[in-house]
JSON list of C-alpha atoms in Angstrom, two decimals:
[
{"chain": "A", "resi": 198, "resn": "MET", "atom": "CA", "xyz": [10.70, -39.13, 88.31]},
{"chain": "A", "resi": 199, "resn": "LYS", "atom": "CA", "xyz": [8.84, -40.88, 91.78]},
{"chain": "A", "resi": 200, "resn": "PHE", "atom": "CA", "xyz": [11.96, -41.53, 94.49]},
{"chain": "A", "resi": 201, "resn": "GLY", "atom": "CA", "xyz": [11.40, -43.00, 97.07]},
{"chain": "A", "resi": 202, "resn": "TYR", "atom": "CA", "xyz": [13.36, -41.71, 100.69]},
{"chain": "A", "resi": 203, "resn": "PHE", "atom": "CA", "xyz": [15.36, -43.49, 102.64]},
{"chain": "A", "resi": 204, "resn": "SER", "atom": "CA", "xyz": [16.72, -41.48, 105.46]},
{"chain": "A", "resi": 205, "resn": "SER", "atom": "CA", "xyz": [17.89, -40.89, 108.73]},
{"chain": "A", "resi": 206, "resn": "GLY", "atom": "CA", "xyz": [19.43, -38.90, 111.20]},
{"chain": "A", "resi": 207, "resn": "ASN", "atom": "CA", "xyz": [20.18, -35.22, 111.06]},
{"chain": "A", "resi": 208, "resn": "LEU", "atom": "CA", "xyz": [21.93, -35.13, 108.14]},
{"chain": "A", "resi": 209, "resn": "GLY", "atom": "CA", "xyz": [18.59, -37.37, 106.19]},
{"chain": "A", "resi": 210, "resn": "TYR", "atom": "CA", "xyz": [16.82, -34.13, 107.30]},
{"chain": "A", "resi": 211, "resn": "GLU", "atom": "CA", "xyz": [18.64, -31.52, 106.45]},
{"chain": "A", "resi": 212, "resn": "CYS", "atom": "CA", "xyz": [19.22, -33.66, 102.60]},
{"chain": "A", "resi": 213, "resn": "LEU", "atom": "CA", "xyz": [15.40, -34.01, 102.41]},
{"chain": "A", "resi": 214, "resn": "ILE", "atom": "CA", "xyz": [14.53, -30.21, 103.39]},
{"chain": "A", "resi": 215, "resn": "HIS", "atom": "CA", "xyz": [16.52, -28.81, 100.53]},
{"chain": "A", "resi": 216, "resn": "LEU", "atom": "CA", "xyz": [15.12, -31.49, 97.71]},
{"chain": "A", "resi": 217, "resn": "ASP", "atom": "CA", "xyz": [13.19, -29.85, 94.87]},
{"chain": "A", "resi": 218, "resn": "LYS", "atom": "CA", "xyz": [10.64, -32.16, 94.63]},
{"chain": "A", "resi": 219, "resn": "PHE", "atom": "CA", "xyz": [8.74, -34.08, 97.40]},
{"chain": "A", "resi": 220, "resn": "PRO", "atom": "CA", "xyz": [9.52, -37.59, 97.56]},
{"chain": "A", "resi": 221, "resn": "GLU", "atom": "CA", "xyz": [6.48, -40.22, 97.12]},
{"chain": "A", "resi": 222, "resn": "LEU", "atom": "CA", "xyz": [7.52, -42.35, 100.10]},
{"chain": "A", "resi": 223, "resn": "ILE", "atom": "CA", "xyz": [9.82, -42.40, 103.66]},
{"chain": "A", "resi": 224, "resn": "PHE", "atom": "CA", "xyz": [11.51, -44.62, 105.34]},
{"chain": "A", "resi": 225, "resn": "THR", "atom": "CA", "xyz": [13.73, -44.35, 108.83]},
{"chain": "A", "resi": 226, "resn": "ASP", "atom": "CA", "xyz": [14.05, -44.71, 111.90]},
{"chain": "A", "resi": 227, "resn": "ARG", "atom": "CA", "xyz": [12.27, -44.27, 115.27]},
{"chain": "A", "resi": 228, "resn": "LYS", "atom": "CA", "xyz": [14.74, -41.72, 116.50]},
{"chain": "A", "resi": 229, "resn": "SER", "atom": "CA", "xyz": [15.07, -39.65, 113.53]},
{"chain": "A", "resi": 230, "resn": "THR", "atom": "CA", "xyz": [12.35, -37.55, 114.63]},
{"chain": "A", "resi": 231, "resn": "GLU", "atom": "CA", "xyz": [12.58, -34.20, 112.95]},
{"chain": "A", "resi": 232, "resn": "ILE", "atom": "CA", "xyz": [12.06, -36.23, 109.16]},
{"chain": "A", "resi": 233, "resn": "GLN", "atom": "CA", "xyz": [8.64, -38.13, 111.11]},
{"chain": "A", "resi": 234, "resn": "ARG", "atom": "CA", "xyz": [7.86, -34.32, 111.81]},
{"chain": "A", "resi": 235, "resn": "PHE", "atom": "CA", "xyz": [8.46, -33.34, 107.92]},
{"chain": "A", "resi": 236, "resn": "ALA", "atom": "CA", "xyz": [6.72, -36.85, 106.93]},
{"chain": "A", "resi": 237, "resn": "GLU", "atom": "CA", "xyz": [3.48, -36.42, 108.59]},
{"chain": "A", "resi": 238, "resn": "SER", "atom": "CA", "xyz": [3.77, -32.69, 107.93]},
{"chain": "A", "resi": 239, "resn": "HIS", "atom": "CA", "xyz": [3.61, -32.72, 104.24]},
{"chain": "A", "resi": 240, "resn": "GLU", "atom": "CA", "xyz": [1.23, -35.83, 104.24]},
{"chain": "A", "resi": 241, "resn": "ILE", "atom": "CA", "xyz": [4.37, -37.68, 102.97]},
{"chain": "A", "resi": 242, "resn": "PRO", "atom": "CA", "xyz": [3.37, -41.48, 103.53]},
{"chain": "A", "resi": 243, "resn": "ILE", "atom": "CA", "xyz": [6.00, -43.15, 106.17]},
{"chain": "A", "resi": 244, "resn": "PHE", "atom": "CA", "xyz": [7.49, -46.14, 107.71]},
{"chain": "A", "resi": 245, "resn": "VAL", "atom": "CA", "xyz": [8.96, -46.12, 110.81]},
{"chain": "A", "resi": 246, "resn": "GLY", "atom": "CA", "xyz": [11.37, -49.30, 111.90]},
{"chain": "A", "resi": 247, "resn": "LYS", "atom": "CA", "xyz": [13.99, -51.65, 110.19]},
{"chain": "A", "resi": 248, "resn": "PRO", "atom": "CA", "xyz": [13.17, -52.45, 106.80]},
{"chain": "A", "resi": 249, "resn": "ASP", "atom": "CA", "xyz": [13.73, -56.38, 106.58]},
{"chain": "A", "resi": 250, "resn": "LYS", "atom": "CA", "xyz": [10.30, -57.11, 107.99]},
{"chain": "A", "resi": 251, "resn": "LYS", "atom": "CA", "xyz": [7.73, -58.19, 105.55]},
{"chain": "A", "resi": 252, "resn": "LEU", "atom": "CA", "xyz": [5.50, -54.93, 106.74]},
{"chain": "A", "resi": 253, "resn": "ALA", "atom": "CA", "xyz": [8.39, -53.04, 104.71]},
{"chain": "A", "resi": 254, "resn": "LYS", "atom": "CA", "xyz": [7.92, -54.51, 101.42]},
{"chain": "A", "resi": 255, "resn": "GLU", "atom": "CA", "xyz": [3.78, -55.03, 101.21]},
{"chain": "A", "resi": 256, "resn": "PHE", "atom": "CA", "xyz": [4.09, -51.14, 102.63]},
{"chain": "A", "resi": 257, "resn": "LEU", "atom": "CA", "xyz": [6.24, -50.56, 99.31]},
{"chain": "A", "resi": 258, "resn": "ASN", "atom": "CA", "xyz": [4.21, -52.70, 96.98]},
{"chain": "A", "resi": 259, "resn": "ASP", "atom": "CA", "xyz": [1.80, -50.18, 97.49]},
{"chain": "A", "resi": 260, "resn": "PHE", "atom": "CA", "xyz": [3.96, -47.43, 95.31]},
{"chain": "A", "resi": 261, "resn": "GLU", "atom": "CA", "xyz": [5.40, -47.34, 91.97]},
{"chain": "A", "resi": 262, "resn": "ILE", "atom": "CA", "xyz": [9.10, -45.50, 92.66]},
{"chain": "A", "resi": 263, "resn": "ASP", "atom": "CA", "xyz": [11.74, -44.83, 89.37]},
{"chain": "A", "resi": 264, "resn": "ILE", "atom": "CA", "xyz": [14.50, -45.27, 92.02]},
{"chain": "A", "resi": 265, "resn": "ILE", "atom": "CA", "xyz": [15.37, -45.25, 96.39]},
{"chain": "A", "resi": 266, "resn": "LEU", "atom": "CA", "xyz": [17.31, -42.76, 97.22]},
{"chain": "A", "resi": 267, "resn": "SER", "atom": "CA", "xyz": [18.81, -43.28, 100.27]},
{"chain": "A", "resi": 268, "resn": "VAL", "atom": "CA", "xyz": [20.90, -40.11, 102.55]},
{"chain": "A", "resi": 269, "resn": "ASN", "atom": "CA", "xyz": [22.61, -41.83, 106.03]},
{"chain": "A", "resi": 270, "resn": "TYR", "atom": "CA", "xyz": [19.98, -44.75, 106.23]},
{"chain": "A", "resi": 271, "resn": "ILE", "atom": "CA", "xyz": [21.31, -46.91, 109.10]},
{"chain": "A", "resi": 272, "resn": "PHE", "atom": "CA", "xyz": [19.45, -49.68, 108.40]},
{"chain": "A", "resi": 273, "resn": "LEU", "atom": "CA", "xyz": [20.78, -52.48, 105.18]},
{"chain": "A", "resi": 274, "resn": "LEU", "atom": "CA", "xyz": [18.32, -52.96, 102.43]},
{"chain": "A", "resi": 275, "resn": "THR", "atom": "CA", "xyz": [17.68, -56.40, 101.61]},
{"chain": "A", "resi": 276, "resn": "LYS", "atom": "CA", "xyz": [18.34, -57.12, 98.21]},
{"chain": "A", "resi": 277, "resn": "GLU", "atom": "CA", "xyz": [14.32, -57.87, 97.89]},
{"chain": "A", "resi": 278, "resn": "ILE", "atom": "CA", "xyz": [13.63, -53.52, 98.66]},
{"chain": "A", "resi": 279, "resn": "PHE", "atom": "CA", "xyz": [17.11, -52.40, 96.73]},
{"chain": "A", "resi": 280, "resn": "ASN", "atom": "CA", "xyz": [15.91, -53.99, 93.34]},
{"chain": "A", "resi": 281, "resn": "TYR", "atom": "CA", "xyz": [12.31, -52.89, 93.76]},
{"chain": "A", "resi": 282, "resn": "PRO", "atom": "CA", "xyz": [12.57, -49.57, 91.77]},
{"chain": "A", "resi": 283, "resn": "GLU", "atom": "CA", "xyz": [13.20, -50.02, 88.26]},
{"chain": "A", "resi": 284, "resn": "LYS", "atom": "CA", "xyz": [16.11, -47.33, 87.38]},
{"chain": "A", "resi": 285, "resn": "GLY", "atom": "CA", "xyz": [17.68, -48.28, 90.61]},
{"chain": "A", "resi": 286, "resn": "SER", "atom": "CA", "xyz": [18.70, -46.89, 93.60]},
{"chain": "A", "resi": 287, "resn": "ILE", "atom": "CA", "xyz": [21.67, -44.68, 94.62]},
{"chain": "A", "resi": 288, "resn": "ASN", "atom": "CA", "xyz": [23.15, -44.71, 97.51]}
]
């Protein structure tokens, strides 16, 4: 199963490093530098910033994911992003 990981802060980072499988992509905020470093070191595509702009949807469109896993993500997802994965989103 392919998934996107939307997360912020220390809780989001701690959950990320304990996942059994790496996500296809990561969305996070500018202050979550540990998550950003993890994504870069594992060559996972990452979107940093508020996801309500057109850029976030364009970034997401480059990936086929089955679910979004959201852990401690500080932003509200637009309906369009929340409904993007085929099988749904888990918060």
